[in-house]
Short mmCIF file of C-alpha atoms and ligand atoms in Angstrom, two decimals:
data_model
loop_
_atom_site.label_atom_id
_atom_site.label_comp_id
_atom_site.label_asym_id
_atom_site.label_seq_id
_atom_site.Cartn_x
_atom_site.Cartn_y
_atom_site.Cartn_z
CA MET A 24 103.33 109.81 111.09
CA LYS A 25 103.16 111.97 114.21
CA GLN A 26 101.29 111.50 117.50
CA GLU A 27 99.80 114.76 118.72
CA ILE A 28 97.43 116.01 121.39
CA LEU A 29 95.02 118.30 119.56
CA LYS A 30 92.43 120.66 121.00
CA ILE A 31 88.84 120.55 119.72
CA THR A 32 87.80 124.06 118.75
CA GLU A 33 84.46 123.12 117.11
CA ASN A 34 82.27 120.01 116.95
CA ILE A 35 78.88 120.61 115.35
CA ARG A 36 76.16 118.51 113.73
CA ILE A 37 75.87 119.35 109.99
CA ALA A 38 73.44 116.64 108.75
CA GLU A 39 71.65 113.57 110.13
CA ASN A 40 74.22 111.87 112.44
CA VAL A 41 77.06 113.74 110.68
CA TYR A 42 79.42 116.08 112.55
CA ARG A 43 82.20 118.48 111.61
CA MET A 44 85.09 118.70 114.08
CA THR A 45 87.94 121.23 113.98
CA LEU A 46 91.15 120.37 115.79
CA GLU A 47 94.10 122.63 116.47
CA GLY A 48 97.68 122.12 117.64
CA PRO A 49 100.83 124.25 117.39
CA GLU A 50 102.89 121.48 115.73
CA LEU A 51 100.16 120.28 113.36
CA GLU A 52 101.39 120.17 109.75
CA GLU A 53 99.27 120.54 106.63
CA GLN A 54 97.87 117.14 105.53
CA LYS A 55 97.58 116.06 101.86
CA PRO A 56 94.16 115.51 100.23
CA GLY A 57 93.26 111.83 100.72
CA GLN A 58 95.37 111.33 103.84
CA PHE A 59 93.72 110.32 107.13
CA VAL A 60 94.21 110.65 110.87
CA ASN A 61 93.68 107.97 113.53
CA ILE A 62 91.96 109.01 116.76
CA ARG A 63 92.33 107.43 120.21
CA LEU A 64 89.12 107.45 122.24
CA GLU A 65 88.76 106.84 125.97
CA GLY A 66 87.77 103.21 126.64
CA GLN A 67 88.21 102.05 123.01
CA PHE A 68 91.04 99.60 122.22
CA LEU A 69 91.45 100.54 118.54
CA ARG A 70 91.90 104.06 117.22
CA ARG A 71 89.25 105.29 114.74
CA PRO A 72 90.48 106.37 111.26
CA ILE A 73 88.90 109.50 109.75
CA SER A 74 89.87 111.25 106.49
CA VAL A 75 91.19 114.77 106.38
CA HIS A 76 88.43 117.10 105.19
CA ASP A 77 90.47 120.29 105.30
CA SER A 78 93.84 121.23 106.66
CA GLU A 79 96.36 124.02 107.01
CA PRO A 80 99.33 124.38 109.37
CA GLY A 81 98.00 124.33 112.95
CA ARG A 82 94.41 123.35 111.99
CA LEU A 83 92.63 120.18 110.82
CA VAL A 84 88.95 119.62 109.96
CA ILE A 85 87.26 116.20 109.85
CA ILE A 86 83.68 115.20 109.02
CA TYR A 87 82.38 111.97 110.50
CA LYS A 88 79.17 109.98 110.78
CA ALA A 89 78.17 108.60 114.18
CA VAL A 90 77.75 104.88 113.38
CA GLY A 91 78.91 103.14 116.57
CA LYS A 92 80.51 103.51 120.01
CA GLY A 93 83.61 105.46 118.93
CA THR A 94 82.05 107.97 116.59
CA GLU A 95 79.05 108.47 118.92
CA GLN A 96 81.55 109.28 121.69
CA MET A 97 83.19 111.82 119.38
CA GLY A 98 79.77 113.38 118.69
CA ARG A 99 79.38 114.10 122.44
CA MET A 100 82.73 115.89 122.77
CA ALA A 101 82.85 119.67 123.19
CA ALA A 102 85.16 122.53 122.25
CA GLY A 103 88.05 122.76 124.73
CA GLU A 104 88.46 118.97 125.11
CA THR A 105 91.55 117.26 123.64
CA LEU A 106 92.14 114.17 121.49
CA ASP A 107 95.21 111.96 120.98
CA VAL A 108 95.61 111.82 117.17
CA LEU A 109 98.06 110.11 114.79
CA THR A 110 98.45 112.50 111.84
CA GLY A 111 100.01 112.28 108.36
CA LEU A 112 98.72 108.76 107.60
CA GLY A 113 98.23 107.20 104.16
CA ASN A 114 99.44 108.10 100.68
CA GLY A 115 96.79 110.62 99.60
CA TYR A 116 95.62 111.32 96.05
CA ASP A 117 98.17 111.74 93.23
CA LEU A 118 97.20 115.04 91.59
CA SER A 119 99.67 114.76 88.71
CA LYS A 120 97.31 112.50 86.70
CA ALA A 121 94.22 114.75 86.87
CA GLY A 122 94.34 116.11 83.32
CA ASP A 123 92.61 119.43 82.67
CA HIS A 124 89.01 118.53 83.62
CA PRO A 125 88.90 115.89 86.38
CA LEU A 126 85.75 114.46 87.95
CA LEU A 127 85.26 113.89 91.70
CA LEU A 128 82.74 111.27 92.86
CA GLY A 129 81.86 111.09 96.57
CA GLY A 130 79.30 109.03 98.45
CA GLY A 131 78.13 109.79 102.03
CA VAL A 132 81.14 110.18 104.34
CA GLY A 133 83.31 109.61 101.26
CA VAL A 134 82.48 113.22 100.31
CA PRO A 135 84.66 115.04 102.94
CA PRO A 136 88.13 114.00 101.66
CA LEU A 137 87.29 115.30 98.18
CA VAL A 138 86.77 118.94 99.23
CA LYS A 139 90.44 119.76 99.81
CA LEU A 140 91.27 117.86 96.63
CA ALA A 141 88.75 120.03 94.73
CA ARG A 142 90.32 123.22 96.09
CA VAL A 143 93.88 122.18 95.23
CA LEU A 144 92.84 121.12 91.71
CA ARG A 145 91.01 124.43 91.17
CA GLU A 146 94.06 126.37 92.41
CA ALA A 147 96.06 124.46 89.77
CA GLY A 148 93.68 125.84 87.11
CA LYS A 149 91.65 122.65 86.47
CA GLU A 150 87.97 122.64 85.46
CA VAL A 151 86.54 120.36 88.16
CA GLN A 152 83.16 118.60 88.16
CA ALA A 153 81.84 116.90 91.31
CA VAL A 154 78.99 114.45 91.83
CA LEU A 155 77.99 113.86 95.46
CA GLY A 156 75.69 110.96 96.37
CA PHE A 157 73.52 110.50 99.47
CA ASN A 158 70.58 108.31 100.50
CA THR A 159 68.16 111.13 101.29
CA LYS A 160 67.91 114.94 101.69
CA ALA A 161 68.49 114.89 105.49
CA GLU A 162 71.93 113.34 104.91
CA VAL A 163 73.12 115.87 102.30
CA PHE A 164 76.12 118.04 103.22
CA GLY A 165 79.12 119.58 101.49
CA GLU A 166 77.39 121.00 98.38
CA ASN A 167 78.28 124.61 99.32
CA ALA A 168 81.88 123.70 100.13
CA PHE A 169 82.33 122.31 96.59
CA GLN A 170 80.54 125.24 94.98
CA GLU A 171 82.79 127.66 96.90
CA THR A 172 85.84 126.05 95.29
CA GLY A 173 84.31 126.82 91.87
CA CYS A 174 83.44 123.20 90.98
CA GLN A 175 80.42 122.37 88.89
CA THR A 176 78.53 120.34 91.52
CA THR A 177 75.67 117.83 91.18
CA VAL A 178 73.98 116.13 94.13
CA THR A 179 72.15 112.81 93.82
CA THR A 180 69.87 111.16 96.37
CA ALA A 181 68.79 107.52 96.13
CA ASP A 182 65.19 108.40 97.05
CA GLY A 183 65.02 111.53 94.85
CA SER A 184 64.27 113.85 97.82
CA TYR A 185 67.04 116.27 96.70
CA GLY A 186 68.91 116.81 93.43
CA VAL A 187 69.04 114.06 90.80
CA LYS A 188 67.24 110.83 91.76
CA GLY A 189 69.60 107.86 91.79
CA PHE A 190 73.27 107.10 92.47
CA VAL A 191 76.41 109.04 91.48
CA THR A 192 76.73 106.73 88.50
CA ASP A 193 73.34 108.01 87.24
CA ALA A 194 74.76 111.57 86.97
CA LEU A 195 78.15 110.99 85.34
CA PRO A 196 79.06 113.77 82.90
CA GLU A 197 79.82 112.92 79.27
CA GLU A 198 83.35 114.33 79.36
CA TYR A 199 86.09 114.17 82.01
CA SER A 200 89.85 113.66 81.86
CA TYR A 201 90.33 111.48 84.98
CA PHE A 202 88.42 110.74 88.18
CA TYR A 203 88.92 110.57 91.96
CA THR A 204 86.43 108.75 94.17
CA CYS A 205 85.71 107.87 97.80
CA GLY A 206 82.64 106.20 99.30
CA PRO A 207 81.12 102.92 100.44
CA GLU A 208 82.35 99.79 98.65
CA PRO A 209 79.14 99.13 96.62
CA MET A 210 79.47 102.66 95.21
CA LEU A 211 83.17 102.17 94.42
CA ARG A 212 82.37 98.94 92.54
CA ALA A 213 79.66 100.73 90.53
CA VAL A 214 82.05 103.62 89.75
CA TYR A 215 84.71 101.13 88.65
CA LYS A 216 82.28 99.65 86.10
CA ALA A 217 80.69 102.90 84.91
CA THR A 218 83.78 105.10 84.39
CA ARG A 219 85.59 105.25 81.07
CA THR A 220 88.92 106.81 82.13
CA SER A 221 91.62 105.95 84.66
CA GLY A 222 91.13 107.14 88.20
CA GLN A 223 91.93 106.74 91.87
CA PHE A 224 89.83 105.09 94.58
CA SER A 225 90.10 105.79 98.32
CA PHE A 226 89.17 102.73 100.40
CA GLU A 227 87.77 103.30 103.88
CA GLU A 228 88.33 99.70 105.05
CA ARG A 229 88.21 98.61 108.66
CA MET A 230 91.64 99.01 110.27
CA GLY A 231 93.71 97.76 113.15
CA CYS A 232 96.88 99.68 114.01
CA GLY A 233 96.48 102.21 111.17
CA PHE A 234 100.23 102.60 110.53
CA GLY A 235 101.41 99.45 108.78
CA ALA A 236 102.31 97.13 111.66
CA CYS A 237 99.46 94.57 111.95
CA MET A 238 98.63 93.67 108.29
CA GLY A 239 94.94 93.79 109.35
CA CYS A 240 94.03 95.97 106.37
CA SER A 241 95.87 94.04 103.59
CA CYS A 242 94.12 93.69 100.27
CA LYS A 243 95.11 91.91 97.07
CA THR A 244 96.11 94.07 94.08
CA ILE A 245 97.56 93.13 90.70
CA THR A 246 101.01 94.04 92.05
CA GLY A 247 100.63 91.97 95.25
CA TYR A 248 99.19 92.64 98.72
CA LYS A 249 98.97 96.26 99.87
CA ARG A 250 98.19 97.67 103.30
CA ILE A 251 95.31 100.12 102.91
CA CYS A 252 96.66 102.20 105.83
CA ARG A 253 100.20 102.50 104.44
CA GLU A 254 100.27 101.94 100.66
CA GLY A 255 96.64 103.23 100.50
CA PRO A 256 93.98 104.30 101.24
CA VAL A 257 94.20 105.52 97.61
CA LEU A 258 94.66 102.85 94.90
CA GLU A 259 94.78 103.30 91.13
CA LYS A 260 91.89 101.82 89.12
CA GLU A 261 94.23 99.55 87.16
CA GLU A 262 95.67 97.84 90.24
CA ILE A 263 92.39 96.99 92.01
CA MET A 264 91.27 93.35 92.35
CA TRP A 265 87.76 93.04 93.81
CA ASP A 266 86.90 90.10 96.13
CA ASP A 267 83.83 88.36 94.74
C1 LIG B 308 91.08 105.49 105.84
C2 LIG B 308 89.70 105.66 106.43
C3 LIG B 308 89.09 106.89 106.38
C4 LIG B 308 87.82 107.08 106.93
N1 LIG B 308 87.27 108.31 106.85
C5 LIG B 308 86.06 108.53 107.39
C6 LIG B 308 85.48 109.83 107.37
O1 LIG B 308 86.08 110.81 106.84
N2 LIG B 308 84.29 110.00 107.95
C7 LIG B 308 83.61 108.95 108.55
O2 LIG B 308 82.51 109.15 109.05
N3 LIG B 308 84.11 107.71 108.57
C8 LIG B 308 85.33 107.48 108.03
N4 LIG B 308 85.86 106.22 108.09
C9 LIG B 308 85.07 105.14 108.75
C10 LIG B 308 85.27 105.26 110.27
O3 LIG B 308 86.60 104.93 110.59
C11 LIG B 308 84.32 104.29 110.99
O4 LIG B 308 82.99 104.66 110.75
C12 LIG B 308 84.58 104.30 112.49
O5 LIG B 308 85.84 103.71 112.76
C13 LIG B 308 83.50 103.52 113.21
O6 LIG B 308 83.84 103.49 114.57
P1 LIG B 308 82.69 103.31 115.68
O7 LIG B 308 83.37 102.94 116.96
O8 LIG B 308 81.80 104.47 115.72
O9 LIG B 308 81.85 102.12 115.12
P2 LIG B 308 81.94 100.58 115.48
O10 LIG B 308 81.23 100.39 116.80
O11 LIG B 308 83.33 100.10 115.36
O12 LIG B 308 81.04 100.03 114.30
C14 LIG B 308 79.67 100.45 114.13
C15 LIG B 308 79.15 100.07 112.75
O13 LIG B 308 79.90 100.75 111.73
C16 LIG B 308 80.50 99.82 110.84
N5 LIG B 308 81.86 100.29 110.52
C17 LIG B 308 82.88 100.45 111.37
N6 LIG B 308 84.00 100.87 110.71
C18 LIG B 308 83.66 100.96 109.42
C19 LIG B 308 84.36 101.32 108.23
N7 LIG B 308 85.66 101.63 108.22
N8 LIG B 308 83.69 101.31 107.07
C20 LIG B 308 82.39 100.97 107.04
N9 LIG B 308 81.68 100.61 108.12
C21 LIG B 308 82.29 100.60 109.30
C22 LIG B 308 80.56 98.52 111.62
O14 LIG B 308 80.56 97.40 110.76
C23 LIG B 308 79.29 98.59 112.44
O15 LIG B 308 78.17 98.21 111.70
C24 LIG B 308 87.13 105.99 107.55
C25 LIG B 308 87.74 104.75 107.61
C26 LIG B 308 89.01 104.57 107.06
C27 LIG B 308 89.69 103.24 107.15
S1 LIG B 309 95.80 98.63 109.95
FE1 LIG B 309 97.58 97.61 110.69
S2 LIG B 309 98.72 97.32 108.87
FE2 LIG B 309 97.04 98.53 108.21
#
């Protein structure tokens, strides 16, 4: 983990209440797919965790939905302003289990962390399929980014206003070697039930400190309690225990 002051070089609206922010800093290291950063905002006690959408040395891109005070404040920030950011957080996805034709399943703001994963898997020669789920057409983003990586991409909307009508679980392909998923908890539960292979889930739980000190993000797994911010946010399908 590193604390850095990063400069905003872009902050634009890309869908309804959804923004893409690019941050730059000379010391910024490349982040792994599935890792997250934790952002300090003026007047807010807790930092706000946001997944890495894209990253290379010196540059980091995040995509976030304005849902409350912190993220709305981020939406009003402009290029040239700076943010205090903890980088290099979380375990990230384990790519070694992907097999030769993995499936990526993203819902809403669970879509952004899967783009870098898609690119890295494609660079490793995998045939990647992606299913992206949204509520309605105005909320759809990211389809081009997946297509540019060479993934076979399907979009679903719950109201049928774009792509396949329904949820990501209504558009699962017949064949895939493994899966990676990120999205709201009801979607993750549905994916857990509907998938027939092993896979990895990224949990975007509420957090306190974000770096393992407060235990505020602990969840029960078959191998004991894990801190989502430290031993997660990515958990293997086989270790998950859902609260009923
Ligand atoms: C590891 C991790 C990665 C994340 N990645 C992303 C991302 O890439 N893009 C993105 O848009 N969001 C992401 N989130 C969620 C994001 O952190 C929250 O939306 C944000 O902290 C809300 O802050 P706020 O001050 O705007 O809202 P608040 O004022 O704190 O809350 C406003 C509303 O949002 C709900 N809310 C707050 N936090 C969460 C949460 N974690 N999950 C679900 N609902 C929440 C609250 O219950 C409330 O209804 C991630 C969360 C985690 C833990
Ligand atoms: S948020 Fe504090 S331990 Fe995870």
